[in-house]
JSON list of C-alpha atoms in Angstrom, two decimals:
[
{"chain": "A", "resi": 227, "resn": "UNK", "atom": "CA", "xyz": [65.89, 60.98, 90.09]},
{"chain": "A", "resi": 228, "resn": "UNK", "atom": "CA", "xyz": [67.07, 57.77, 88.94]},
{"chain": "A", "resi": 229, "resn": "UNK", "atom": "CA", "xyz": [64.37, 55.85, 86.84]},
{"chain": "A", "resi": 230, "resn": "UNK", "atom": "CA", "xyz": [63.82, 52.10, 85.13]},
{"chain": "A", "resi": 231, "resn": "UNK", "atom": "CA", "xyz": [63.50, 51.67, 81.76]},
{"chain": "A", "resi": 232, "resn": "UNK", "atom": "CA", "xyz": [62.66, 48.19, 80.16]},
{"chain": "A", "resi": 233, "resn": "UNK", "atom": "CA", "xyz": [63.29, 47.89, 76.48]},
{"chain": "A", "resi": 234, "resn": "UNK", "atom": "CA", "xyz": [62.24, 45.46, 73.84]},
{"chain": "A", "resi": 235, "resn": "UNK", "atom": "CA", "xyz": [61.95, 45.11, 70.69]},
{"chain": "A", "resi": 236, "resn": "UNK", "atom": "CA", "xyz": [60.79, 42.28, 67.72]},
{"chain": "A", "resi": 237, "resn": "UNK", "atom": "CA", "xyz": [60.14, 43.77, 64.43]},
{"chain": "A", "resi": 238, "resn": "UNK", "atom": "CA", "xyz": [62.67, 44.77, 61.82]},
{"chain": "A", "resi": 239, "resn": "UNK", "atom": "CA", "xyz": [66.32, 45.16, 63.11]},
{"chain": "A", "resi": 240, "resn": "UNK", "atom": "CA", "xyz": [65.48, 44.59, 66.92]},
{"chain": "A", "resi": 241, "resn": "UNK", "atom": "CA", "xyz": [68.64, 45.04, 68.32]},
{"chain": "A", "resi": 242, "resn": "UNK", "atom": "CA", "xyz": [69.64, 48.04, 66.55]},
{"chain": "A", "resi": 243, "resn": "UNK", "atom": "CA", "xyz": [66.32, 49.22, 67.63]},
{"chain": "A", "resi": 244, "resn": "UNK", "atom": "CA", "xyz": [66.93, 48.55, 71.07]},
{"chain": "A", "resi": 245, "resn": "UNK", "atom": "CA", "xyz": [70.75, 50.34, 70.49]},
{"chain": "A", "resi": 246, "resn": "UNK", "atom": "CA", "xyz": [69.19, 53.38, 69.42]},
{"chain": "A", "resi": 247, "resn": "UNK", "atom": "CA", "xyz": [67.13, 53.76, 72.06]},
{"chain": "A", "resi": 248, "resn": "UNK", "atom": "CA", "xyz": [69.82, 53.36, 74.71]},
{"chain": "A", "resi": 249, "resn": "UNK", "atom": "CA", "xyz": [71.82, 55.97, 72.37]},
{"chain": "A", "resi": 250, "resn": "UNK", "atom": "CA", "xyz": [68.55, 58.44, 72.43]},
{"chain": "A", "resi": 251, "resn": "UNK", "atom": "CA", "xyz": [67.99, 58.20, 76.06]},
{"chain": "A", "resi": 252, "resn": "UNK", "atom": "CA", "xyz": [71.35, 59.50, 76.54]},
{"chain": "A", "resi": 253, "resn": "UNK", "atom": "CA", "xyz": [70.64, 62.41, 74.85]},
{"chain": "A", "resi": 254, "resn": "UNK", "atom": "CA", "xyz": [67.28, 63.05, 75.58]},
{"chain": "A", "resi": 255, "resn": "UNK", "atom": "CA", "xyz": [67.38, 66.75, 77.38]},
{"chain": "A", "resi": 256, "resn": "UNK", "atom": "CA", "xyz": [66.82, 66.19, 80.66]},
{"chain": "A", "resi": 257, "resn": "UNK", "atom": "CA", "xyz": [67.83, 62.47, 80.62]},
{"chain": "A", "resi": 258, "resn": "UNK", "atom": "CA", "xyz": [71.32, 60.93, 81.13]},
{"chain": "A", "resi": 259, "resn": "UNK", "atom": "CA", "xyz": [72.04, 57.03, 80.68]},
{"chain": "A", "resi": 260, "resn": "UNK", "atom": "CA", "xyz": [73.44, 55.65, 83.59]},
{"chain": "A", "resi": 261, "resn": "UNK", "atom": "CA", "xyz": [73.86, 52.03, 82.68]},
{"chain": "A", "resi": 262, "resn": "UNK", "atom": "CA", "xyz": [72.38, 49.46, 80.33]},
{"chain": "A", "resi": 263, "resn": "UNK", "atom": "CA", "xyz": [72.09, 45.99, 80.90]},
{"chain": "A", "resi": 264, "resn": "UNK", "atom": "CA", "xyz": [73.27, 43.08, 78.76]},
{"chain": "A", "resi": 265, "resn": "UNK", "atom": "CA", "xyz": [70.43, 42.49, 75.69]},
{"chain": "A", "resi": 266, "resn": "UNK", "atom": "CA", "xyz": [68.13, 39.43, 76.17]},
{"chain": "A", "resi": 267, "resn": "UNK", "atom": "CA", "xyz": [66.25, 36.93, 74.11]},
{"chain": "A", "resi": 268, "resn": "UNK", "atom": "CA", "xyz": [62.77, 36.07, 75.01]},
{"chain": "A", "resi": 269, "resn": "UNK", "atom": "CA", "xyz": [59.95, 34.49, 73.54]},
{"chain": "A", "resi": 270, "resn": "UNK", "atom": "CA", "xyz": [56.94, 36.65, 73.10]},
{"chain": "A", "resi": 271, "resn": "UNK", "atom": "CA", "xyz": [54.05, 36.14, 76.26]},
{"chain": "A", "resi": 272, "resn": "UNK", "atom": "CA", "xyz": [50.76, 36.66, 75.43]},
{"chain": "A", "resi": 273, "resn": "UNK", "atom": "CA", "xyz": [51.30, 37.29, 72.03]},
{"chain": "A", "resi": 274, "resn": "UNK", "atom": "CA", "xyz": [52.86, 35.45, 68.77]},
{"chain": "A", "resi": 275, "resn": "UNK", "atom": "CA", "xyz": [55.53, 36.66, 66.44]},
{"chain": "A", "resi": 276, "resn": "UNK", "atom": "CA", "xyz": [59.40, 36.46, 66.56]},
{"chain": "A", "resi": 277, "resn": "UNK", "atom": "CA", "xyz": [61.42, 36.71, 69.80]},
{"chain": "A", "resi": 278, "resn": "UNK", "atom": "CA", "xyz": [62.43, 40.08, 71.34]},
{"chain": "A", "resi": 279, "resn": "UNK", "atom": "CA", "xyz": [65.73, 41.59, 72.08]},
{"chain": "A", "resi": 280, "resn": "UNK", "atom": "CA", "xyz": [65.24, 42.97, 75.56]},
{"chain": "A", "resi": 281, "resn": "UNK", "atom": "CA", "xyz": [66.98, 45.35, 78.00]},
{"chain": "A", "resi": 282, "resn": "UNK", "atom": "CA", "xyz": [66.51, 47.70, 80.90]},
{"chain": "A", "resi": 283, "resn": "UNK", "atom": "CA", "xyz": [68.25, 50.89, 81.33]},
{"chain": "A", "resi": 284, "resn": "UNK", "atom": "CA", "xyz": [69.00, 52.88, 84.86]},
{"chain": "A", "resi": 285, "resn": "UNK", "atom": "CA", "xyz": [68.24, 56.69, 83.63]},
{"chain": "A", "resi": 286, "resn": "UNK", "atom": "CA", "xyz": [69.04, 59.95, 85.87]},
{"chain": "A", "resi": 287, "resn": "UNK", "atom": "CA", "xyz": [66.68, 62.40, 85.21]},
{"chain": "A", "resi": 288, "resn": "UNK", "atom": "CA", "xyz": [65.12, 65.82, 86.04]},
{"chain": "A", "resi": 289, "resn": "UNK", "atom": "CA", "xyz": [61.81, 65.17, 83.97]},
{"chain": "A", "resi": 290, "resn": "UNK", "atom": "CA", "xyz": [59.29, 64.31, 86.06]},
{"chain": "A", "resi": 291, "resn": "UNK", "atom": "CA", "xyz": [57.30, 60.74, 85.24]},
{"chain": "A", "resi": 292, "resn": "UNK", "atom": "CA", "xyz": [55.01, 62.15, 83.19]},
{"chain": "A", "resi": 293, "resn": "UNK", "atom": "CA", "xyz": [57.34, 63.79, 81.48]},
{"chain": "A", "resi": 294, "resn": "UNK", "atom": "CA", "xyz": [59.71, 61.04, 81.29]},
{"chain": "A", "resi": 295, "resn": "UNK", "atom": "CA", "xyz": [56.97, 58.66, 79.61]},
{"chain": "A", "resi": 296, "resn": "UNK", "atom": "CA", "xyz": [56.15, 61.51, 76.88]},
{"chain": "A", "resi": 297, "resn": "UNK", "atom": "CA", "xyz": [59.99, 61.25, 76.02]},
{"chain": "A", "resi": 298, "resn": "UNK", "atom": "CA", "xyz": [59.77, 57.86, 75.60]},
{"chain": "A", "resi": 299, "resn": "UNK", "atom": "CA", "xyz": [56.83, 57.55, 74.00]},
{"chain": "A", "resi": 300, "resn": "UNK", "atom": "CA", "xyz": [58.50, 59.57, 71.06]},
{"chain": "A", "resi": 301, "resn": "UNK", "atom": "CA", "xyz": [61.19, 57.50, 70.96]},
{"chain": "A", "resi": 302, "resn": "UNK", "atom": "CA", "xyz": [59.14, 54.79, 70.32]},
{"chain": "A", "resi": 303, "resn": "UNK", "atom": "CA", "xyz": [57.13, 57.00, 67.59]},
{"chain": "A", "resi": 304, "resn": "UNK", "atom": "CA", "xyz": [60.28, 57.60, 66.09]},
{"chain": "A", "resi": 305, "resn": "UNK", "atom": "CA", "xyz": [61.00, 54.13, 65.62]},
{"chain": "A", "resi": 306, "resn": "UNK", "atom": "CA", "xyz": [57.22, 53.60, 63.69]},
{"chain": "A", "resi": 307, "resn": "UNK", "atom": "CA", "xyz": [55.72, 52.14, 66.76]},
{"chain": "A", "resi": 308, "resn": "UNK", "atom": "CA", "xyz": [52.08, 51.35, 66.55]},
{"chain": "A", "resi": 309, "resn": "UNK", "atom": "CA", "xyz": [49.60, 50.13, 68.69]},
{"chain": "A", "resi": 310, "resn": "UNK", "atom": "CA", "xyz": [47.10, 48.07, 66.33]},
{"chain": "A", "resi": 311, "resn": "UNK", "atom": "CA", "xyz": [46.31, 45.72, 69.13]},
{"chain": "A", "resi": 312, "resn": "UNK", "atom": "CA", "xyz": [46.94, 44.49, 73.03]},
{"chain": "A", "resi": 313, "resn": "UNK", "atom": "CA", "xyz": [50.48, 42.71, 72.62]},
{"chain": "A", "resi": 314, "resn": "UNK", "atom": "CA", "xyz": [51.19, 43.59, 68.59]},
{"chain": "A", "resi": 315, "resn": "UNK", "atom": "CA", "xyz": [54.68, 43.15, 67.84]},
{"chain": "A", "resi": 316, "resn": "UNK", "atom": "CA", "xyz": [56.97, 45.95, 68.29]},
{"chain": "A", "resi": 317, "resn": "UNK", "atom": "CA", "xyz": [59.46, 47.67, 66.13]},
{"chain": "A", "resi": 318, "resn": "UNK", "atom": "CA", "xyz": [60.51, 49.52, 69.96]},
{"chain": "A", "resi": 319, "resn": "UNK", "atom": "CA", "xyz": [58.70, 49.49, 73.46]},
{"chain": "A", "resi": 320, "resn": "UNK", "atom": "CA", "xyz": [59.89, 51.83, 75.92]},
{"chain": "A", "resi": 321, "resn": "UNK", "atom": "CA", "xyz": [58.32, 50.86, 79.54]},
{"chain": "A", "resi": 322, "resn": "UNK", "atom": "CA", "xyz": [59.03, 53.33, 82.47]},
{"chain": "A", "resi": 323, "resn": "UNK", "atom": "CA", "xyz": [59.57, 50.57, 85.16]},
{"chain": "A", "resi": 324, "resn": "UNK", "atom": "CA", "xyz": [60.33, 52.24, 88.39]},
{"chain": "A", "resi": 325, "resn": "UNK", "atom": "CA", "xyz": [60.45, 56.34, 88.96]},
{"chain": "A", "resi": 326, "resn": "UNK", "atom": "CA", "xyz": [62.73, 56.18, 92.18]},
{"chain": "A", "resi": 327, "resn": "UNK", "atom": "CA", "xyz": [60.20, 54.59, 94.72]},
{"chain": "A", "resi": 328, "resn": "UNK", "atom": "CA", "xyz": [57.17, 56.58, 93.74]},
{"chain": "A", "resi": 329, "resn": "UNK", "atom": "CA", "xyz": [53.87, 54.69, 93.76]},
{"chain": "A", "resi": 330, "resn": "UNK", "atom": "CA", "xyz": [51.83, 56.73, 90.71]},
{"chain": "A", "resi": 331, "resn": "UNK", "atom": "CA", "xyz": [48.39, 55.48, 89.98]},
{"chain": "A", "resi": 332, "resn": "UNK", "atom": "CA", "xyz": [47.20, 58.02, 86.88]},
{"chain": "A", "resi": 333, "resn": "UNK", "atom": "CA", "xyz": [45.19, 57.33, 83.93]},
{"chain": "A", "resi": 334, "resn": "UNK", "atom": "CA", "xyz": [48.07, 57.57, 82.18]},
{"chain": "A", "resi": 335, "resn": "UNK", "atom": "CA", "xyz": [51.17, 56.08, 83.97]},
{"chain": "A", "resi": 336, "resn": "UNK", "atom": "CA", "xyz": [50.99, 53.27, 86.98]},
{"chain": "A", "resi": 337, "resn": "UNK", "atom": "CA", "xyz": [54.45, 52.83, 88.77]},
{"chain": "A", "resi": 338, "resn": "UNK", "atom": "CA", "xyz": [55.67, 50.48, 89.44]},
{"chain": "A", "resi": 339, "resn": "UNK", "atom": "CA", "xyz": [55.00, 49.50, 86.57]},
{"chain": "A", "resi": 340, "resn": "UNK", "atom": "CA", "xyz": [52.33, 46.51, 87.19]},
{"chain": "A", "resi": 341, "resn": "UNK", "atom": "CA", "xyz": [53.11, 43.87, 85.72]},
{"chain": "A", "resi": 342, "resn": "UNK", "atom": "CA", "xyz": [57.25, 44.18, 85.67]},
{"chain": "A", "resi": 343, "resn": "UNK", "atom": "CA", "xyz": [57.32, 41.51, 88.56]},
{"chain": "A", "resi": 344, "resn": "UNK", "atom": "CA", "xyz": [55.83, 38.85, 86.63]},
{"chain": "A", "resi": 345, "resn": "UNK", "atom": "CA", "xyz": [58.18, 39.14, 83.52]},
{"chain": "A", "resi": 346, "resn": "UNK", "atom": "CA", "xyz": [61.58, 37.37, 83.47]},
{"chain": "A", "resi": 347, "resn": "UNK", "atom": "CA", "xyz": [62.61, 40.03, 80.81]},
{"chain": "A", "resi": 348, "resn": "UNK", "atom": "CA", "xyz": [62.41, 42.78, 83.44]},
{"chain": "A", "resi": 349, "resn": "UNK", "atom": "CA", "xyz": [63.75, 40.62, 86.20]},
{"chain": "A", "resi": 350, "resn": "UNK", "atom": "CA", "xyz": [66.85, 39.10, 84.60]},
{"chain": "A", "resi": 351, "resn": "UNK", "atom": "CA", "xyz": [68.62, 42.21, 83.19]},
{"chain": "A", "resi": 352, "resn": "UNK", "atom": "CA", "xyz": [67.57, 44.71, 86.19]},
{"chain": "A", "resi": 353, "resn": "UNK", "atom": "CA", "xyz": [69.28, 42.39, 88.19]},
{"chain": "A", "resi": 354, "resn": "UNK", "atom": "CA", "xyz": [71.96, 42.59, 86.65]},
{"chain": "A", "resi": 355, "resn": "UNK", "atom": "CA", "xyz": [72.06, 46.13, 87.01]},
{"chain": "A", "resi": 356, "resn": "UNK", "atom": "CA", "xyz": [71.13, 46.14, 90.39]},
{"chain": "A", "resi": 357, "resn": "UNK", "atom": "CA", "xyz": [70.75, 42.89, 92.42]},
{"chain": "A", "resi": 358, "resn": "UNK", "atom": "CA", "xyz": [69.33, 44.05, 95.63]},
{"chain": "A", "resi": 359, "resn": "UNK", "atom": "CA", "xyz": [66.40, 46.34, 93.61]},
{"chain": "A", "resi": 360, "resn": "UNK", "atom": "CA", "xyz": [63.62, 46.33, 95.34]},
{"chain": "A", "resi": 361, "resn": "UNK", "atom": "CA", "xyz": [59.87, 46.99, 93.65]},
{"chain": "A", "resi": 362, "resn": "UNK", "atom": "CA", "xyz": [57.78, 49.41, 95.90]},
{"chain": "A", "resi": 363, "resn": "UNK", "atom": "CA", "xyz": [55.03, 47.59, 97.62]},
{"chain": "A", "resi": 364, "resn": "UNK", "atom": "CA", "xyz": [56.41, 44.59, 96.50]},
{"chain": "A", "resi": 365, "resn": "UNK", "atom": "CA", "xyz": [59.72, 43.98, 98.04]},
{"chain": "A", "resi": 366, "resn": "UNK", "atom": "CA", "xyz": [63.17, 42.48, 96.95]},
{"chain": "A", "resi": 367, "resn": "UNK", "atom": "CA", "xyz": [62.81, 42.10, 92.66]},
{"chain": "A", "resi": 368, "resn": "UNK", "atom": "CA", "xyz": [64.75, 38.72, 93.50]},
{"chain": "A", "resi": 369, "resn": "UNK", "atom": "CA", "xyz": [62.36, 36.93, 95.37]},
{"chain": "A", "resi": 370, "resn": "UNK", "atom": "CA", "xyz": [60.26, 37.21, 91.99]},
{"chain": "A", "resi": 371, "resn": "UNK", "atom": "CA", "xyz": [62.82, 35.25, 90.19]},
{"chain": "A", "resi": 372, "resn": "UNK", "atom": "CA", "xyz": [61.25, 31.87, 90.94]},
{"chain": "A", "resi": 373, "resn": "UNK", "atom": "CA", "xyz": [57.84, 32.73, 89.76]},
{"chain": "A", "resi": 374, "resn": "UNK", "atom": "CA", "xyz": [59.12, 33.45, 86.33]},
{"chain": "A", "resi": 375, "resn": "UNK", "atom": "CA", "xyz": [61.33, 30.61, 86.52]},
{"chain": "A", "resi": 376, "resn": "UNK", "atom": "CA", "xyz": [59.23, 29.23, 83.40]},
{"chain": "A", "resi": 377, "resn": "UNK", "atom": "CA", "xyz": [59.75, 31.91, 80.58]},
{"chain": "A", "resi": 378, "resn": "UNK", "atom": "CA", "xyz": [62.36, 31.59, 78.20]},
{"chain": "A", "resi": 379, "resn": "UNK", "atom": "CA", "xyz": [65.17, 33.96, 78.26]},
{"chain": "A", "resi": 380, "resn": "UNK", "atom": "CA", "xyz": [69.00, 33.96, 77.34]},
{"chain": "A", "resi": 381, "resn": "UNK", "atom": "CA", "xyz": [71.60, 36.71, 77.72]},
{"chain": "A", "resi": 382, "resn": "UNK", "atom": "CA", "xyz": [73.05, 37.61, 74.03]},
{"chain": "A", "resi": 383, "resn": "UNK", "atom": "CA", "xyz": [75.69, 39.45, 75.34]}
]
């Protein structure tokens, strides 16, 4: 199964954070990185603090979703990530983004994930990585572009 990970990070050294967790998720057991898209720098939305260093990552994986979020909810752990409030700044954020085209509505995990369409720091690098994705029940990621078109963002590398 291939699977979407969105990355960010904005506390402390955010992009070695968010190099870490590319390393980790290529060897997490059951998990191999398949590519990683370019890091991005976007202002925070709906929150304050500094800017994050984003990325998504295409993952091939025999963990199921559940599964897969549990793996990267350590990573994050293992980075000091807490969850003081809706939106606190992040020292990692690991978002499963897309599961292959499942449509999962737990109390745990929703995929796609529901808000991924509406933030340019998904958009922009899964594009990159894959420029005719589409988001199930959605449609072509693209066609999202415009609606974002007013949140900050710049490729770093």
């Amino acid at each position: 199964m291939i699977a979407v990970v969105g990355i960010g990070a904005n506390l402390g050294d955010a992009r070695a954070n968010v190099a870490d967790a590319l390393a980790r998720l290529e060897t997490e057991p059951g998990c191999r990185l398949v590519a990683a898209s370019s890091l991005w720098r976007t202002a925070p939305i709906d929150a304050a603090g500094d800017d994050y260093i984003n990325a998504v990552a295409l993952v091939e994986t025999t963990l199921d979703a559940h599964a897969l979020l549990a793996a990267l909810q350590a990573i994050e752990a293992a980075h000091g990530r807490e969850r003081p409030y809706r939106n606190a700044p992040r020292t990692l954020d690991l978002d499963l983004l897309l599961y292959g085209d499942a449509v999962i509505d737990s109390p745990s995990l929703t995929l796609p994930h529901p808000r991924m369409h509406e933030r340019a720091f998904v958009l922009a690098p899964l594009l990159e990585l894959d420029p005719g994705i589409a988001i199930p029940g959605r449609g072509r990621a693209a066609d999202y572009l415009d609606t974002v078109a007013d949140q900050a963002i710049a490729r770093l590398d």
